[in-house]
JSON list of C-alpha atoms in Angstrom, two decimals:
[
{"chain": "A", "resi": 943, "resn": "MET", "atom": "CA", "xyz": [-9.85, 0.71, 11.46]},
{"chain": "A", "resi": 944, "resn": "ALA", "atom": "CA", "xyz": [-11.50, -1.50, 8.83]},
{"chain": "A", "resi": 945, "resn": "VAL", "atom": "CA", "xyz": [-8.79, -1.01, 6.23]},
{"chain": "A", "resi": 946, "resn": "GLU", "atom": "CA", "xyz": [-6.25, -2.64, 8.56]},
{"chain": "A", "resi": 947, "resn": "SER", "atom": "CA", "xyz": [-8.16, -5.91, 8.80]},
{"chain": "A", "resi": 948, "resn": "ASP", "atom": "CA", "xyz": [-8.84, -5.98, 5.04]},
{"chain": "A", "resi": 949, "resn": "VAL", "atom": "CA", "xyz": [-5.15, -5.35, 4.27]},
{"chain": "A", "resi": 950, "resn": "LEU", "atom": "CA", "xyz": [-4.10, -8.00, 6.80]},
{"chain": "A", "resi": 951, "resn": "ASP", "atom": "CA", "xyz": [-6.46, -10.48, 5.13]},
{"chain": "A", "resi": 952, "resn": "GLU", "atom": "CA", "xyz": [-4.76, -9.74, 1.80]},
{"chain": "A", "resi": 953, "resn": "LEU", "atom": "CA", "xyz": [-1.32, -10.28, 3.36]},
{"chain": "A", "resi": 954, "resn": "HIS", "atom": "CA", "xyz": [-2.45, -13.69, 4.68]},
{"chain": "A", "resi": 955, "resn": "ARG", "atom": "CA", "xyz": [-3.83, -14.68, 1.27]},
{"chain": "A", "resi": 956, "resn": "LEU", "atom": "CA", "xyz": [-0.53, -13.62, -0.30]},
{"chain": "A", "resi": 957, "resn": "ARG", "atom": "CA", "xyz": [1.44, -15.82, 2.10]},
{"chain": "A", "resi": 958, "resn": "ASN", "atom": "CA", "xyz": [-0.76, -18.77, 1.12]},
{"chain": "A", "resi": 959, "resn": "ARG", "atom": "CA", "xyz": [-0.04, -18.13, -2.57]},
{"chain": "A", "resi": 960, "resn": "VAL", "atom": "CA", "xyz": [3.74, -17.74, -2.07]},
{"chain": "A", "resi": 961, "resn": "PRO", "atom": "CA", "xyz": [4.87, -20.19, 0.63]},
{"chain": "A", "resi": 962, "resn": "GLN", "atom": "CA", "xyz": [8.49, -18.94, 0.55]},
{"chain": "A", "resi": 963, "resn": "LEU", "atom": "CA", "xyz": [7.40, -15.57, 1.96]},
{"chain": "A", "resi": 964, "resn": "THR", "atom": "CA", "xyz": [8.83, -15.02, 5.41]},
{"chain": "A", "resi": 965, "resn": "GLY", "atom": "CA", "xyz": [7.06, -11.71, 6.00]},
{"chain": "A", "resi": 966, "resn": "SER", "atom": "CA", "xyz": [4.97, -8.95, 4.51]},
{"chain": "A", "resi": 967, "resn": "LEU", "atom": "CA", "xyz": [4.16, -5.39, 5.42]},
{"chain": "A", "resi": 968, "resn": "ALA", "atom": "CA", "xyz": [1.82, -2.76, 4.02]},
{"chain": "A", "resi": 969, "resn": "ALA", "atom": "CA", "xyz": [2.66, 0.83, 4.90]},
{"chain": "A", "resi": 970, "resn": "THR", "atom": "CA", "xyz": [1.86, 4.36, 3.86]},
{"chain": "A", "resi": 971, "resn": "VAL", "atom": "CA", "xyz": [4.40, 6.06, 1.61]},
{"chain": "A", "resi": 972, "resn": "ASP", "atom": "CA", "xyz": [5.54, 8.13, 4.60]},
{"chain": "A", "resi": 973, "resn": "GLY", "atom": "CA", "xyz": [6.37, 5.04, 6.66]},
{"chain": "A", "resi": 974, "resn": "LEU", "atom": "CA", "xyz": [3.32, 4.34, 8.85]},
{"chain": "A", "resi": 975, "resn": "VAL", "atom": "CA", "xyz": [2.39, 0.67, 9.26]},
{"chain": "A", "resi": 976, "resn": "LEU", "atom": "CA", "xyz": [-1.03, -0.28, 7.88]},
{"chain": "A", "resi": 977, "resn": "ALA", "atom": "CA", "xyz": [-0.77, -4.03, 8.55]},
{"chain": "A", "resi": 978, "resn": "HIS", "atom": "CA", "xyz": [1.98, -6.62, 8.83]},
{"chain": "A", "resi": 979, "resn": "ASP", "atom": "CA", "xyz": [2.58, -10.33, 8.83]},
{"chain": "A", "resi": 980, "resn": "ALA", "atom": "CA", "xyz": [6.30, -10.31, 9.50]},
{"chain": "A", "resi": 981, "resn": "PRO", "atom": "CA", "xyz": [7.30, -12.46, 12.48]},
{"chain": "A", "resi": 982, "resn": "GLY", "atom": "CA", "xyz": [10.76, -11.71, 13.80]},
{"chain": "A", "resi": 983, "resn": "THR", "atom": "CA", "xyz": [10.91, -8.18, 12.37]},
{"chain": "A", "resi": 984, "resn": "GLU", "atom": "CA", "xyz": [10.11, -4.79, 13.83]},
{"chain": "A", "resi": 985, "resn": "PRO", "atom": "CA", "xyz": [7.29, -3.54, 11.58]},
{"chain": "A", "resi": 986, "resn": "GLU", "atom": "CA", "xyz": [7.75, 0.16, 12.42]},
{"chain": "A", "resi": 987, "resn": "GLY", "atom": "CA", "xyz": [11.45, -0.01, 11.59]},
{"chain": "A", "resi": 988, "resn": "LEU", "atom": "CA", "xyz": [10.79, -1.89, 8.35]},
{"chain": "A", "resi": 989, "resn": "ALA", "atom": "CA", "xyz": [8.12, 0.64, 7.36]},
{"chain": "A", "resi": 990, "resn": "ALA", "atom": "CA", "xyz": [10.55, 3.52, 8.00]},
{"chain": "A", "resi": 991, "resn": "LEU", "atom": "CA", "xyz": [13.28, 1.82, 5.96]},
{"chain": "A", "resi": 992, "resn": "THR", "atom": "CA", "xyz": [10.78, 1.14, 3.18]},
{"chain": "A", "resi": 993, "resn": "ALA", "atom": "CA", "xyz": [9.82, 4.83, 3.10]},
{"chain": "A", "resi": 994, "resn": "ALA", "atom": "CA", "xyz": [13.49, 5.84, 2.90]},
{"chain": "A", "resi": 995, "resn": "ALA", "atom": "CA", "xyz": [14.18, 3.33, 0.10]},
{"chain": "A", "resi": 996, "resn": "LEU", "atom": "CA", "xyz": [11.03, 4.51, -1.68]},
{"chain": "A", "resi": 997, "resn": "GLY", "atom": "CA", "xyz": [12.29, 8.10, -1.64]},
{"chain": "A", "resi": 998, "resn": "VAL", "atom": "CA", "xyz": [15.63, 7.09, -3.16]},
{"chain": "A", "resi": 999, "resn": "ALA", "atom": "CA", "xyz": [13.96, 4.80, -5.73]},
{"chain": "A", "resi": 1000, "resn": "HIS", "atom": "CA", "xyz": [11.53, 7.56, -6.73]},
{"chain": "A", "resi": 1001, "resn": "ARG", "atom": "CA", "xyz": [14.35, 10.08, -7.25]},
{"chain": "A", "resi": 1002, "resn": "THR", "atom": "CA", "xyz": [16.44, 7.52, -9.14]},
{"chain": "A", "resi": 1003, "resn": "ALA", "atom": "CA", "xyz": [13.55, 6.69, -11.47]},
{"chain": "A", "resi": 1004, "resn": "GLU", "atom": "CA", "xyz": [13.00, 10.42, -12.12]},
{"chain": "A", "resi": 1005, "resn": "ALA", "atom": "CA", "xyz": [16.70, 11.15, -12.66]},
{"chain": "A", "resi": 1006, "resn": "THR", "atom": "CA", "xyz": [17.00, 8.34, -15.18]},
{"chain": "A", "resi": 1007, "resn": "ALA", "atom": "CA", "xyz": [13.70, 9.14, -16.92]},
{"chain": "A", "resi": 1008, "resn": "ARG", "atom": "CA", "xyz": [12.24, 5.71, -16.10]},
{"chain": "A", "resi": 1009, "resn": "GLY", "atom": "CA", "xyz": [8.83, 6.97, -15.00]},
{"chain": "A", "resi": 1010, "resn": "GLY", "atom": "CA", "xyz": [7.03, 6.62, -11.70]},
{"chain": "A", "resi": 1011, "resn": "PHE", "atom": "CA", "xyz": [7.99, 4.04, -9.09]},
{"chain": "A", "resi": 1012, "resn": "ARG", "atom": "CA", "xyz": [6.55, 0.55, -9.55]},
{"chain": "A", "resi": 1013, "resn": "GLU", "atom": "CA", "xyz": [8.79, -1.87, -7.64]},
{"chain": "A", "resi": 1014, "resn": "LEU", "atom": "CA", "xyz": [12.15, -2.39, -6.02]},
{"chain": "A", "resi": 1015, "resn": "LEU", "atom": "CA", "xyz": [13.98, -5.70, -5.54]},
{"chain": "A", "resi": 1016, "resn": "LEU", "atom": "CA", "xyz": [16.88, -6.30, -3.18]},
{"chain": "A", "resi": 1017, "resn": "ARG", "atom": "CA", "xyz": [18.71, -9.61, -3.19]},
{"chain": "A", "resi": 1018, "resn": "GLY", "atom": "CA", "xyz": [20.70, -10.46, -0.10]},
{"chain": "A", "resi": 1019, "resn": "ALA", "atom": "CA", "xyz": [22.79, -13.50, 0.71]},
{"chain": "A", "resi": 1020, "resn": "ASP", "atom": "CA", "xyz": [19.83, -15.15, 2.45]},
{"chain": "A", "resi": 1021, "resn": "GLY", "atom": "CA", "xyz": [16.85, -13.98, 0.42]},
{"chain": "A", "resi": 1022, "resn": "TYR", "atom": "CA", "xyz": [14.91, -11.11, -1.09]},
{"chain": "A", "resi": 1023, "resn": "VAL", "atom": "CA", "xyz": [13.20, -7.90, -0.08]},
{"chain": "A", "resi": 1024, "resn": "ALA", "atom": "CA", "xyz": [10.72, -6.65, -2.67]},
{"chain": "A", "resi": 1025, "resn": "THR", "atom": "CA", "xyz": [8.70, -3.44, -2.49]},
{"chain": "A", "resi": 1026, "resn": "TYR", "atom": "CA", "xyz": [5.72, -2.76, -4.75]},
{"chain": "A", "resi": 1027, "resn": "ALA", "atom": "CA", "xyz": [3.59, 0.30, -5.32]},
{"chain": "A", "resi": 1028, "resn": "ALA", "atom": "CA", "xyz": [0.17, -0.10, -3.74]},
{"chain": "A", "resi": 1029, "resn": "GLY", "atom": "CA", "xyz": [-1.67, 2.82, -5.27]},
{"chain": "A", "resi": 1030, "resn": "PRO", "atom": "CA", "xyz": [-0.48, 6.39, -4.78]},
{"chain": "A", "resi": 1031, "resn": "ALA", "atom": "CA", "xyz": [-0.57, 6.33, -0.97]},
{"chain": "A", "resi": 1032, "resn": "ALA", "atom": "CA", "xyz": [0.83, 2.93, 0.12]},
{"chain": "A", "resi": 1033, "resn": "VAL", "atom": "CA", "xyz": [3.53, 0.34, -0.52]},
{"chain": "A", "resi": 1034, "resn": "LEU", "atom": "CA", "xyz": [3.82, -3.39, -0.01]},
{"chain": "A", "resi": 1035, "resn": "THR", "atom": "CA", "xyz": [7.12, -4.87, 1.19]},
{"chain": "A", "resi": 1036, "resn": "LEU", "atom": "CA", "xyz": [7.71, -8.62, 1.00]},
{"chain": "A", "resi": 1037, "resn": "LEU", "atom": "CA", "xyz": [10.45, -10.70, 2.59]},
{"chain": "A", "resi": 1038, "resn": "ALA", "atom": "CA", "xyz": [11.22, -14.03, 0.93]},
{"chain": "A", "resi": 1039, "resn": "ASP", "atom": "CA", "xyz": [13.80, -16.75, 1.37]},
{"chain": "A", "resi": 1040, "resn": "GLY", "atom": "CA", "xyz": [16.39, -17.43, -1.32]},
{"chain": "A", "resi": 1041, "resn": "ARG", "atom": "CA", "xyz": [14.43, -20.35, -2.83]},
{"chain": "A", "resi": 1042, "resn": "VAL", "atom": "CA", "xyz": [11.51, -18.18, -3.95]},
{"chain": "A", "resi": 1043, "resn": "ASN", "atom": "CA", "xyz": [10.58, -18.11, -7.62]},
{"chain": "A", "resi": 1044, "resn": "VAL", "atom": "CA", "xyz": [11.22, -14.40, -8.28]},
{"chain": "A", "resi": 1045, "resn": "GLY", "atom": "CA", "xyz": [8.79, -14.36, -11.21]},
{"chain": "A", "resi": 1046, "resn": "ARG", "atom": "CA", "xyz": [6.04, -15.69, -8.95]},
{"chain": "A", "resi": 1047, "resn": "LEU", "atom": "CA", "xyz": [7.04, -13.21, -6.24]},
{"chain": "A", "resi": 1048, "resn": "HIS", "atom": "CA", "xyz": [6.65, -10.34, -8.72]},
{"chain": "A", "resi": 1049, "resn": "LEU", "atom": "CA", "xyz": [3.35, -11.64, -10.08]},
{"chain": "A", "resi": 1050, "resn": "GLU", "atom": "CA", "xyz": [1.75, -12.07, -6.68]},
{"chain": "A", "resi": 1051, "resn": "GLY", "atom": "CA", "xyz": [3.37, -8.95, -5.20]},
{"chain": "A", "resi": 1052, "resn": "ARG", "atom": "CA", "xyz": [2.00, -6.80, -8.01]},
{"chain": "A", "resi": 1053, "resn": "ARG", "atom": "CA", "xyz": [-1.47, -8.31, -7.63]},
{"chain": "A", "resi": 1054, "resn": "SER", "atom": "CA", "xyz": [-1.52, -7.80, -3.88]},
{"chain": "A", "resi": 1055, "resn": "GLY", "atom": "CA", "xyz": [-0.09, -4.31, -4.25]},
{"chain": "A", "resi": 1056, "resn": "ALA", "atom": "CA", "xyz": [-2.92, -3.40, -6.61]},
{"chain": "A", "resi": 1057, "resn": "ARG", "atom": "CA", "xyz": [-5.52, -4.86, -4.21]},
{"chain": "A", "resi": 1058, "resn": "ILE", "atom": "CA", "xyz": [-4.05, -3.05, -1.21]},
{"chain": "A", "resi": 1059, "resn": "GLY", "atom": "CA", "xyz": [-3.98, 0.15, -3.25]},
{"chain": "A", "resi": 1060, "resn": "GLU", "atom": "CA", "xyz": [-7.71, -0.28, -3.94]},
{"chain": "A", "resi": 1061, "resn": "LEU", "atom": "CA", "xyz": [-8.46, -0.87, -0.26]},
{"chain": "A", "resi": 1062, "resn": "VAL", "atom": "CA", "xyz": [-6.45, 2.13, 0.91]},
{"chain": "A", "resi": 1063, "resn": "GLY", "atom": "CA", "xyz": [-7.83, 4.32, -1.89]},
{"chain": "A", "resi": 1064, "resn": "ALA", "atom": "CA", "xyz": [-11.41, 3.41, -0.97]},
{"chain": "A", "resi": 1065, "resn": "HIS", "atom": "CA", "xyz": [-10.67, 4.20, 2.67]},
{"chain": "A", "resi": 1066, "resn": "LEU", "atom": "CA", "xyz": [-9.18, 7.58, 1.76]},
{"chain": "A", "resi": 1067, "resn": "ASP", "atom": "CA", "xyz": [-12.14, 8.36, -0.50]},
{"chain": "A", "resi": 1068, "resn": "HIS", "atom": "CA", "xyz": [-14.54, 7.61, 2.36]},
{"chain": "A", "resi": 1069, "resn": "GLU", "atom": "CA", "xyz": [-12.52, 9.75, 4.77]},
{"chain": "A", "resi": 1070, "resn": "ARG", "atom": "CA", "xyz": [-12.53, 12.66, 2.32]},
{"chain": "A", "resi": 1071, "resn": "ALA", "atom": "CA", "xyz": [-16.27, 12.30, 1.87]},
{"chain": "A", "resi": 1072, "resn": "GLY", "atom": "CA", "xyz": [-16.72, 12.23, 5.64]},
{"chain": "A", "resi": 1073, "resn": "ASP", "atom": "CA", "xyz": [-18.28, 8.80, 5.78]},
{"chain": "A", "resi": 1074, "resn": "ARG", "atom": "CA", "xyz": [-17.08, 5.29, 6.43]},
{"chain": "A", "resi": 1075, "resn": "PRO", "atom": "CA", "xyz": [-18.18, 2.02, 4.87]},
{"chain": "A", "resi": 1076, "resn": "ALA", "atom": "CA", "xyz": [-20.57, -0.02, 6.97]},
{"chain": "A", "resi": 1077, "resn": "ALA", "atom": "CA", "xyz": [-19.13, -3.02, 8.82]},
{"chain": "A", "resi": 1078, "resn": "GLY", "atom": "CA", "xyz": [-18.38, -5.78, 6.35]},
{"chain": "A", "resi": 1079, "resn": "GLU", "atom": "CA", "xyz": [-18.87, -3.47, 3.34]},
{"chain": "A", "resi": 1080, "resn": "ARG", "atom": "CA", "xyz": [-16.02, -3.14, 0.90]},
{"chain": "A", "resi": 1081, "resn": "ALA", "atom": "CA", "xyz": [-16.00, 0.01, -1.11]},
{"chain": "A", "resi": 1082, "resn": "THR", "atom": "CA", "xyz": [-14.35, 0.01, -4.49]},
{"chain": "A", "resi": 1083, "resn": "THR", "atom": "CA", "xyz": [-12.42, 2.74, -6.17]},
{"chain": "A", "resi": 1084, "resn": "ALA", "atom": "CA", "xyz": [-11.10, 3.36, -9.63]},
{"chain": "A", "resi": 1085, "resn": "PRO", "atom": "CA", "xyz": [-7.58, 2.09, -10.21]},
{"chain": "A", "resi": 1086, "resn": "ALA", "atom": "CA", "xyz": [-4.79, 4.58, -9.66]},
{"chain": "A", "resi": 1087, "resn": "ASP", "atom": "CA", "xyz": [-3.51, 6.51, -12.65]},
{"chain": "A", "resi": 1088, "resn": "PRO", "atom": "CA", "xyz": [-0.37, 4.61, -13.74]},
{"chain": "A", "resi": 1089, "resn": "ALA", "atom": "CA", "xyz": [1.16, 7.87, -15.04]},
{"chain": "A", "resi": 1090, "resn": "ARG", "atom": "CA", "xyz": [1.05, 9.51, -11.59]},
{"chain": "A", "resi": 1091, "resn": "PRO", "atom": "CA", "xyz": [4.12, 8.79, -9.44]},
{"chain": "A", "resi": 1092, "resn": "ILE", "atom": "CA", "xyz": [3.59, 6.97, -6.17]},
{"chain": "A", "resi": 1093, "resn": "GLY", "atom": "CA", "xyz": [3.32, 9.28, -3.22]},
{"chain": "A", "resi": 1094, "resn": "THR", "atom": "CA", "xyz": [1.39, 11.91, -5.15]},
{"chain": "A", "resi": 1095, "resn": "LEU", "atom": "CA", "xyz": [-2.33, 12.25, -4.87]},
{"chain": "A", "resi": 1096, "resn": "PRO", "atom": "CA", "xyz": [-4.63, 13.26, -7.70]},
{"chain": "A", "resi": 1097, "resn": "VAL", "atom": "CA", "xyz": [-5.68, 16.88, -7.86]},
{"chain": "A", "resi": 1098, "resn": "ARG", "atom": "CA", "xyz": [-9.43, 17.08, -7.62]},
{"chain": "A", "resi": 1099, "resn": "THR", "atom": "CA", "xyz": [-11.52, 20.17, -7.98]},
{"chain": "A", "resi": 1100, "resn": "PRO", "atom": "CA", "xyz": [-13.71, 20.29, -4.91]},
{"chain": "A", "resi": 1101, "resn": "GLN", "atom": "CA", "xyz": [-17.42, 20.49, -5.60]},
{"chain": "A", "resi": 1102, "resn": "ARG", "atom": "CA", "xyz": [-19.35, 23.05, -3.68]},
{"chain": "A", "resi": 1103, "resn": "PRO", "atom": "CA", "xyz": [-21.69, 21.37, -1.20]},
{"chain": "A", "resi": 1104, "resn": "ALA", "atom": "CA", "xyz": [-25.31, 22.48, -1.06]},
{"chain": "A", "resi": 1105, "resn": "HIS", "atom": "CA", "xyz": [-24.80, 23.23, 2.63]},
{"chain": "A", "resi": 1106, "resn": "PRO", "atom": "CA", "xyz": [-21.41, 24.09, 4.13]},
{"chain": "A", "resi": 1107, "resn": "PRO", "atom": "CA", "xyz": [-20.06, 21.23, 6.26]},
{"chain": "A", "resi": 1108, "resn": "ARG", "atom": "CA", "xyz": [-20.47, 21.57, 10.00]},
{"chain": "A", "resi": 1109, "resn": "PRO", "atom": "CA", "xyz": [-17.26, 21.48, 12.03]},
{"chain": "A", "resi": 1110, "resn": "GLN", "atom": "CA", "xyz": [-16.89, 18.26, 13.92]},
{"chain": "A", "resi": 1111, "resn": "ALA", "atom": "CA", "xyz": [-16.49, 18.44, 17.65]},
{"chain": "A", "resi": 1112, "resn": "GLY", "atom": "CA", "xyz": [-13.36, 16.95, 19.04]},
{"chain": "A", "resi": 1113, "resn": "GLY", "atom": "CA", "xyz": [-10.79, 17.75, 16.45]},
{"chain": "A", "resi": 1114, "resn": "HIS", "atom": "CA", "xyz": [-9.00, 16.12, 13.64]},
{"chain": "A", "resi": 1115, "resn": "SER", "atom": "CA", "xyz": [-9.33, 13.00, 11.59]},
{"chain": "A", "resi": 1116, "resn": "ARG", "atom": "CA", "xyz": [-6.57, 10.47, 12.04]},
{"chain": "A", "resi": 1117, "resn": "PRO", "atom": "CA", "xyz": [-4.53, 9.61, 8.93]},
{"chain": "A", "resi": 1118, "resn": "ILE", "atom": "CA", "xyz": [-4.44, 5.96, 7.90]}
]
C-alpha cells in the first residue's frame, strides 16, 4: 500500500530531525500499524497500547472540557513516550531517550503528525472515491478540522453519481 511507504519515509525524516528518538510508530486510531521504525519493540503491541491510551486520553479530555485530543506525553525513568494526533484517523507515537529536548520533540512530533494525517487522509479520500493515486503521485487533502475530536470522521453528504456504481467482484476493500 502506497501510504505505508510514504508514512515510513516521514518516520525516517523525523528520526533524522530528532536524533534522540529511539523509535516511532504510526497507527490507526483503532490500533492497526501503518508503519514503524521502532527497533526492539513489538509494533502491533505498541499500536494496541497506543489505541488504549488514546481512548482514555480522549475521555479524560472530554470529561475535563479540554477539547479534542491533540497529544499525550509519558515520562518514564529512562525516557519519553509521546503520542500525537495525526488527523482524525491516525496517531503517531514516538519513543525518545531521557536526553531529548522535549520542546523539540513536541515541535517535530506535531509536524510529522500533521503530515501523516495528510497522507492517511488522502489515502482514505482516494479509497472512498474508488480510485488510487498513480505510483509516485502524492495526493493532498485539506487539513483536518481542529474542532473535530480524533477518531471521528467528518460527516459528508454523499453526492448522487450520474450512474450507480457497479459492484466490484471479489469482495471488500481492505481498511488502512
